[in-house]
Coordinates of C-alpha atoms in Angstrom, one line a residue:
M1 CA 24.1 34.9 1.0
G2 CA 27.2 35.0 -1.1
A3 CA 30.3 32.8 -1.1
K4 CA 32.3 32.4 2.1
C5 CA 35.9 33.2 2.2
S6 CA 37.9 30.3 0.9
V7 CA 41.2 31.6 2.4
P8 CA 42.1 32.7 5.9
P9 CA 40.8 36.2 6.5
Q10 CA 43.4 38.9 5.5
H11 CA 43.6 42.6 6.3
L12 CA 40.8 44.4 4.4
R13 CA 42.6 46.4 1.8
R14 CA 41.4 48.7 -0.9
R15 CA 41.5 46.8 -4.2
K16 CA 42.9 48.5 -7.3
Y17 CA 40.2 49.6 -9.5
D18 CA 41.7 48.0 -12.6
Q19 CA 41.4 44.5 -11.0
P20 CA 38.7 42.5 -12.7
D21 CA 37.3 41.3 -9.3
A22 CA 37.1 44.7 -7.7
R23 CA 33.8 45.1 -6.0
F24 CA 32.1 48.2 -4.6
L25 CA 29.5 47.6 -1.9
A26 CA 26.6 50.0 -2.3
P27 CA 25.0 51.3 0.9
E28 CA 21.7 49.6 0.0
T29 CA 23.3 46.2 0.2
R30 CA 24.0 46.6 3.9
R31 CA 21.3 44.9 5.8
A32 CA 20.3 44.0 9.4
G33 CA 20.6 40.4 10.4
Q34 CA 22.0 37.7 12.7
S35 CA 25.5 36.4 12.2
P36 CA 25.4 33.2 10.1
V37 CA 28.5 31.9 12.0
P38 CA 28.9 31.4 15.7
L39 CA 30.4 34.4 17.4
S40 CA 31.9 32.1 20.0
N41 CA 34.7 31.6 17.5
C42 CA 35.7 35.2 17.8
S43 CA 38.9 36.0 19.6
S44 CA 38.7 38.3 22.6
S45 CA 39.8 41.9 22.1
R46 CA 40.1 45.1 24.2
A47 CA 37.3 46.4 26.3
P48 CA 35.1 49.2 25.0
H49 CA 34.6 52.5 26.8
Y50 CA 31.5 54.6 27.5
A51 CA 31.1 58.3 26.9
D52 CA 28.1 60.6 26.5
G53 CA 25.6 57.8 26.0
T54 CA 27.7 55.9 23.4
I55 CA 29.9 52.8 23.6
F56 CA 33.1 53.1 21.6
W57 CA 35.3 50.1 20.6
S58 CA 38.4 49.7 18.5
C59 CA 39.3 46.4 16.8
L60 CA 41.7 45.0 14.3
P61 CA 39.9 44.7 10.9
S62 CA 42.0 41.6 10.0
A63 CA 40.4 39.1 12.3
H64 CA 37.2 37.6 13.8
T65 CA 37.2 39.4 17.1
A66 CA 34.9 40.4 19.9
S67 CA 35.1 43.0 22.7
E68 CA 35.2 42.1 26.3
E69 CA 31.8 41.8 27.9
F70 CA 30.3 45.1 29.2
T71 CA 27.2 46.6 30.7
I72 CA 25.2 49.5 29.4
P73 CA 23.7 52.1 31.8
A74 CA 20.4 52.3 29.9
A75 CA 20.0 48.5 30.1
G76 CA 20.9 47.9 33.7
S77 CA 23.7 46.0 35.4
H78 CA 22.2 42.6 35.0
L79 CA 22.6 42.4 31.2
R80 CA 26.0 41.6 29.7
W81 CA 26.8 42.7 26.1
R82 CA 29.7 42.5 23.6
L83 CA 30.4 43.8 20.1
A84 CA 31.8 41.4 17.5
W85 CA 33.6 42.1 14.2
S86 CA 33.2 39.2 11.7
L87 CA 35.0 38.9 8.4
C88 CA 33.5 37.3 5.3
D89 CA 30.6 35.9 7.2
C90 CA 28.1 36.8 4.4
M91 CA 30.1 37.8 1.4
D92 CA 33.8 37.7 0.4
D93 CA 35.8 40.8 1.0
S94 CA 33.4 42.4 3.5
A95 CA 33.0 42.6 7.2
S96 CA 30.0 42.7 9.5
L97 CA 29.4 44.3 12.9
Y98 CA 27.1 42.7 15.6
L99 CA 25.8 43.4 19.1
E100 CA 25.5 40.3 21.2
C101 CA 23.6 39.9 24.4
C102 CA 25.5 37.4 26.5
N103 CA 22.7 36.5 28.9
P104 CA 19.3 37.1 27.2
D105 CA 17.7 34.1 29.0
Q106 CA 18.6 35.3 32.5
E107 CA 15.6 35.3 34.7
K108 CA 14.1 38.2 36.5
L109 CA 15.8 40.9 34.4
P110 CA 14.5 44.2 35.6
H111 CA 13.7 45.5 32.1
S112 CA 12.5 42.4 30.4
G113 CA 9.3 42.1 32.4
G114 CA 9.2 38.4 31.6
G115 CA 8.7 39.2 27.9
P116 CA 11.2 39.3 25.0
L117 CA 14.3 41.5 25.4
H118 CA 13.1 44.1 22.9
T119 CA 15.7 46.7 22.1
K120 CA 16.4 49.6 19.8
F121 CA 20.0 50.6 19.1
T122 CA 22.4 52.1 16.6
L123 CA 25.6 50.4 15.4
G124 CA 28.2 51.9 13.2
V125 CA 31.8 52.6 12.3
I126 CA 33.5 56.0 12.0
K127 CA 36.5 57.4 10.2
P128 CA 39.6 58.3 12.2
G129 CA 39.8 62.0 13.0
S130 CA 36.1 62.7 12.5
G131 CA 35.5 62.9 16.3
G132 CA 32.1 61.3 16.0
G133 CA 30.6 64.2 14.2
G134 CA 33.3 66.5 12.8
I135 CA 35.0 66.6 9.4
A136 CA 37.1 63.6 8.4
R137 CA 40.8 63.8 8.6
H138 CA 41.2 63.3 4.8
A139 CA 39.0 63.8 1.9
S140 CA 37.1 60.8 0.4
S141 CA 34.0 60.0 -1.5
S142 CA 32.9 57.6 1.3
P143 CA 30.9 59.0 4.3
I144 CA 32.3 60.1 7.6
K145 CA 30.6 57.2 9.2
V146 CA 28.4 54.2 8.4
E147 CA 25.5 53.5 10.8
M148 CA 22.1 51.8 11.0
N149 CA 19.2 52.1 13.5
L150 CA 18.2 48.6 14.5
S151 CA 15.5 46.9 16.5
H152 CA 15.7 43.3 17.7
C153 CA 14.2 40.9 20.3
F154 CA 17.2 39.2 21.9
S155 CA 16.7 35.6 22.9
K156 CA 18.8 32.5 23.5
E157 CA 18.2 31.4 19.9
E158 CA 18.9 34.9 18.5
S159 CA 21.4 36.4 20.8
N160 CA 23.1 38.7 18.3
W161 CA 21.9 41.2 15.7
G162 CA 23.8 43.8 13.6
I163 CA 24.8 45.1 10.2
Q164 CA 25.9 42.5 7.7
E165 CA 28.5 43.7 5.2
I166 CA 29.0 47.0 6.9
I167 CA 32.3 47.7 5.1
S168 CA 33.8 46.3 1.9
A169 CA 37.4 45.9 1.0
D170 CA 37.1 48.9 -1.2
E171 CA 36.0 51.1 1.7
A172 CA 38.2 49.8 4.5
E173 CA 41.2 52.0 4.0
D174 CA 39.2 55.1 4.8
F175 CA 38.1 53.7 8.1
V176 CA 41.4 52.1 9.4
D177 CA 43.4 54.4 11.6
P178 CA 46.9 54.5 10.1
K179 CA 48.5 55.1 13.5
T180 CA 46.9 52.1 15.3
G181 CA 45.7 49.9 12.4
M182 CA 42.3 49.8 14.2
I183 CA 38.7 50.4 13.1
S184 CA 36.5 52.4 15.4
C185 CA 33.0 51.1 16.1
F186 CA 30.3 52.6 18.2
L187 CA 27.0 51.6 19.8
R188 CA 24.1 53.6 21.1
L189 CA 21.7 51.4 22.9
V190 CA 18.5 53.3 23.3
L191 CA 16.3 51.3 25.7
V192 CA 15.5 47.8 26.7
S193 CA 11.8 47.4 26.7
S194 CA 9.8 45.8 29.5
V195 CA 6.7 45.6 27.4
P196 CA 6.3 42.8 24.8
A197 CA 6.5 44.0 21.3
C198 CA 2.9 43.0 20.6
L199 CA -0.1 43.0 23.0
R200 CA -3.5 41.4 22.4
V201 CA -5.7 44.3 23.3
C202 CA -9.3 43.4 22.3
G203 CA -10.4 40.3 20.6
S204 CA -8.0 39.4 17.8
D205 CA -6.5 42.9 17.5
Q206 CA -2.7 43.0 17.8
V207 CA -1.2 46.3 19.0
S208 CA 2.5 47.0 19.1
A209 CA 3.5 48.3 22.5
E210 CA 6.9 49.6 23.7
L211 CA 8.3 51.3 26.8
I212 CA 10.0 54.5 25.5
S213 CA 10.8 56.4 28.7
E214 CA 11.3 55.4 32.3
E215 CA 11.1 58.9 33.7
P216 CA 8.3 59.7 33.2
R217 CA 7.0 56.3 32.4
I218 CA 5.7 56.3 28.8
I219 CA 4.4 53.4 26.7
L220 CA 3.8 53.9 23.0
F221 CA 1.2 51.9 21.1
E222 CA 1.5 51.8 17.3
D223 CA -1.7 51.4 15.1
F224 CA -3.9 51.5 18.2
L225 CA -6.9 52.9 16.2
S226 CA -7.9 52.3 12.6
R227 CA -8.0 55.2 10.1
D228 CA -11.8 54.8 9.9
D229 CA -12.2 55.1 13.7
C230 CA -9.9 58.1 13.8
E231 CA -11.8 59.9 11.1
A232 CA -15.2 59.0 12.7
L233 CA -14.1 60.6 16.0
I234 CA -13.0 63.8 14.2
R235 CA -16.4 64.1 12.5
L236 CA -18.2 63.5 15.8
A237 CA -16.3 66.2 17.6
A238 CA -15.8 68.8 14.9
P239 CA -19.2 70.6 15.3
D240 CA -18.8 71.3 19.0
L241 CA -15.3 72.6 19.3
Q242 CA -14.6 75.4 21.7
R243 CA -11.5 77.3 22.9
S244 CA -9.5 75.0 25.1
R245 CA -9.0 75.8 28.8
V246 CA -6.2 74.8 31.2
A247 CA -6.7 72.5 34.3
T248 CA -8.0 75.5 36.4
G249 CA -10.9 76.0 33.8
T250 CA -9.6 79.3 32.4
E251 CA -8.5 80.4 28.9
T252 CA -4.9 81.4 28.7
P253 CA -2.5 82.4 25.9
S254 CA -0.4 79.3 26.8
R255 CA -3.0 77.0 25.3
T256 CA -4.5 78.1 21.9
S257 CA -6.2 74.9 20.7
H258 CA -9.9 74.1 20.5
G259 CA -11.6 71.0 21.9
T260 CA -14.7 69.2 23.2
F261 CA -15.6 66.4 25.6
L262 CA -17.6 63.5 24.2
T263 CA -20.5 63.5 26.7
G264 CA -24.2 63.0 26.5
R265 CA -25.4 61.1 23.4
K266 CA -21.9 61.1 22.0
E267 CA -20.8 58.7 24.8
T268 CA -23.1 56.1 23.3
E269 CA -21.9 56.3 19.7
P270 CA -20.5 53.0 18.4
V271 CA -17.1 54.4 17.7
V272 CA -16.8 55.9 21.2
L273 CA -17.9 52.6 22.8
R274 CA -15.2 50.7 20.7
V275 CA -12.5 53.1 21.8
E276 CA -13.6 53.0 25.5
E277 CA -13.5 49.2 25.4
K278 CA -10.1 49.1 23.7
I279 CA -8.5 51.5 26.2
A280 CA -10.0 49.5 29.1
Q281 CA -8.8 46.2 27.8
C282 CA -5.3 47.6 27.2
L283 CA -5.1 49.0 30.7
K284 CA -6.0 45.6 32.2
R285 CA -2.8 44.0 30.7
S286 CA -0.3 43.1 33.4
E287 CA 2.5 44.0 31.0
V288 CA 1.3 47.6 30.9
L289 CA 1.1 47.9 34.7
R290 CA 4.3 46.0 35.5
F291 CA 6.8 48.3 37.2
K292 CA 10.2 47.2 38.5
A293 CA 9.6 44.3 40.9
G294 CA 5.9 44.8 41.1
Y295 CA 2.9 46.6 39.5
R296 CA 1.4 50.0 39.3
K297 CA -2.1 50.5 40.7
P298 CA -4.9 49.7 38.3
L299 CA -6.2 52.6 36.2
I300 CA -9.8 53.6 35.8
K301 CA -11.7 56.3 33.9
S302 CA -11.5 59.7 35.5
E303 CA -13.2 62.0 32.9
A304 CA -15.0 61.7 29.6
L305 CA -13.0 61.4 26.4
Q306 CA -11.8 64.8 25.0
V307 CA -11.0 65.6 21.4
V308 CA -8.7 68.5 20.7
R309 CA -7.8 70.2 17.4
Y310 CA -4.6 72.2 16.8
Q311 CA -4.5 74.4 13.7
K312 CA -1.4 76.1 12.2
G313 CA 0.4 78.2 14.8
E314 CA -1.5 76.7 17.8
F315 CA 0.2 75.1 20.7
Y316 CA 0.1 74.2 24.4
N317 CA 3.1 75.4 26.5
E318 CA 4.8 73.1 29.0
H319 CA 2.4 71.9 31.6
Y320 CA 1.4 69.2 34.0
D321 CA -2.0 67.4 33.5
N322 CA -3.0 67.9 37.2
K323 CA -4.0 70.9 39.1
A324 CA -1.3 71.9 41.6
G325 CA -1.4 69.7 44.7
N326 CA -3.8 67.1 43.2
A327 CA -1.9 64.4 41.5
S328 CA -4.5 61.7 42.1
H329 CA -7.2 63.0 39.8
R330 CA -5.1 62.5 36.6
A331 CA -2.6 59.9 37.6
A332 CA -2.1 58.9 34.0
T333 CA -3.0 60.1 30.5
F334 CA -3.9 58.0 27.5
M335 CA -3.6 60.0 24.3
I336 CA -4.4 59.0 20.7
Y337 CA -3.3 60.9 17.6
L338 CA -6.3 61.0 15.3
S339 CA -4.5 62.6 12.3
D340 CA -1.2 62.9 10.6
V341 CA 0.5 66.3 10.7
A342 CA 2.3 67.9 7.8
A343 CA 4.8 69.7 10.0
G344 CA 5.3 70.4 13.7
G345 CA 3.0 69.3 16.4
A346 CA 5.2 67.0 18.4
T347 CA 4.4 66.1 22.0
Y348 CA 7.6 67.1 23.8
F349 CA 8.7 65.8 27.2
P350 CA 11.7 68.0 28.1
R351 CA 12.7 66.0 31.2
S352 CA 12.2 62.5 29.7
S353 CA 15.0 59.9 30.3
G354 CA 14.0 58.3 26.9
R355 CA 15.8 58.2 23.6
P356 CA 19.3 59.6 23.1
G357 CA 19.7 62.2 20.4
M358 CA 20.5 61.6 16.8
S359 CA 23.7 63.0 15.6
S360 CA 23.9 66.3 13.6
E361 CA 24.8 64.4 10.4
D362 CA 21.4 62.7 10.6
T363 CA 19.6 66.0 10.2
S364 CA 22.0 68.3 8.6
G365 CA 20.4 70.1 5.6
M366 CA 16.9 68.9 6.6
R367 CA 16.0 71.2 9.5
N368 CA 15.0 74.1 7.3
S369 CA 13.6 71.8 4.6
P370 CA 9.8 71.6 4.2
S371 CA 10.2 67.8 4.2
H372 CA 12.1 67.7 7.6
D373 CA 9.1 66.7 9.6
M374 CA 8.0 64.2 7.0
T375 CA 11.4 62.5 7.4
F376 CA 10.5 61.8 11.0
K377 CA 6.7 61.3 10.5
G378 CA 6.9 57.5 10.9
K379 CA 9.2 57.8 14.0
F380 CA 8.2 58.6 17.5
W381 CA 11.5 60.1 18.7
H382 CA 13.9 62.7 17.5
G383 CA 16.4 65.0 19.2
S384 CA 19.5 66.0 17.3
N385 CA 22.5 68.0 18.7
R386 CA 20.7 71.1 17.5
S387 CA 17.5 70.5 19.5
P388 CA 16.9 70.4 23.3
P389 CA 17.2 67.2 25.2
G390 CA 14.2 65.1 26.1
L391 CA 11.7 63.0 24.1
R392 CA 9.6 64.1 21.2
I393 CA 6.7 62.0 20.0
Y394 CA 5.6 62.9 16.5
P395 CA 1.9 62.6 15.5
K396 CA 0.9 59.7 13.4
Q397 CA -2.7 58.7 12.8
G398 CA -3.7 55.8 15.1
R399 CA -0.6 56.1 17.3
A400 CA -1.3 56.2 21.1
V401 CA 0.8 57.0 24.2
L402 CA 0.2 56.3 27.8
F403 CA 2.2 58.2 30.4
W404 CA 2.0 58.5 34.2
S405 CA 1.9 61.9 35.9
R406 CA 1.9 60.4 39.4
L407 CA 4.8 58.6 41.1
T408 CA 4.2 55.4 43.1
T409 CA 4.7 57.5 46.2
G410 CA 1.5 59.4 45.2
S411 CA 3.2 62.7 44.4
E412 CA 3.4 64.4 41.1
D413 CA 6.1 63.1 38.7
M414 CA 8.0 66.3 37.9
A415 CA 9.4 64.6 34.8
S416 CA 5.9 64.3 33.3
I417 CA 5.9 68.0 32.3
H418 CA 5.1 68.2 28.5
A419 CA 4.1 70.5 25.7
A420 CA 2.2 70.3 22.5
E421 CA 4.6 72.0 20.0
A422 CA 3.2 74.5 17.5
I423 CA 1.7 73.3 14.2
T424 CA 3.7 74.7 11.3
E425 CA 1.7 73.1 8.5
G426 CA -1.6 71.4 8.5
E427 CA -3.6 70.6 11.7
K428 CA -3.5 68.0 14.5
W429 CA -6.3 66.1 16.1
I430 CA -5.9 64.1 19.3
M431 CA -8.1 62.3 21.8
T432 CA -7.3 62.2 25.5
R433 CA -8.5 60.0 28.3
W434 CA -7.4 60.9 31.9
M435 CA -7.3 58.2 34.5
R436 CA -7.0 57.8 38.2
E437 CA -5.5 55.0 40.2
I438 CA -7.6 52.6 42.3
E439 CA -6.5 53.3 45.8

């Protein structure tokens, strides 16, 4: 870290370019991190306000200051948060913005599940007059806003996380509202996870697990299968592919993929046995079955593993995994992406309560670009102002998702309706295991 301020913090002003010590903070020097100074020293400021899934807070840029404590609907009423603006905590002539959890060690938090308080959120500052996504009030070479997508496990020892050096003295003038003298900050907290960030699934294997939607309940597992296992499963299934059918057993124009069940001798192949064991071990984890104050019913195998291939232009329209009136047969679905996809092919849950959308600036100019889907290839969610609401999970080789189609009452979860969006380039391979609950 650089030198600390040797004089009391002053208003961040744009320095004259001819001054020998003028410094320009390049965007790549901004970094995520914990505040190196106690935020308890920050003076209390005005309360933030909540609108359209975003927390907005205005603060004076000339002081160490923090907002009043607040709650976030997505995180529940038990958790208390605040935003903090810190001057010169990392480098001279710059300011940092942090999110602090005021009670990360509180017991029996509904979302923590006894594990770490794992969150994904976005912090940033925005120019006056830009309206969160419009054109700035005045022309400048600096962006309309500065933001960063962050991920952190809040704890008593690491109760804050944010963007260090979010604004330099050279940039500050563009972001200070001349009418109020304030800088506008914003927070979009996506979700507080009830699943530990890492589960021991089978032997020494470590798999990243995260709750990404409450309605329907969806858990995402990164790097669940190795590349070798994914490719071995594709080779095993490829010779026996047939036109896919819907739950009633008929071919329809709403589902245009090809697939096969791994039955007979294929069930005894080493790679299939490894996958079966890994799924079974994963489903035994109490963290996976934990739900609110209790647990979901244990899940067991309902049908043989199915491998499905989608080629360019192929899709599966919105559907439920169960036959109408029979929610018990396929109470939950465990799906593994066996391949990367060049473009398209997301699994779309239109009624999901999961991730909030990215702003239009995040995707402007990319939507019609061939590299648009590559931009989000490593991410599991995306939904800008230009796309419908809900949750999209993008294919990534080895990634897996577990979602429930049945409510704890035994009826169909109407939020579990989902679709396999059309492939626009390349092809997609998935493996699916349907499960029923032990009554």
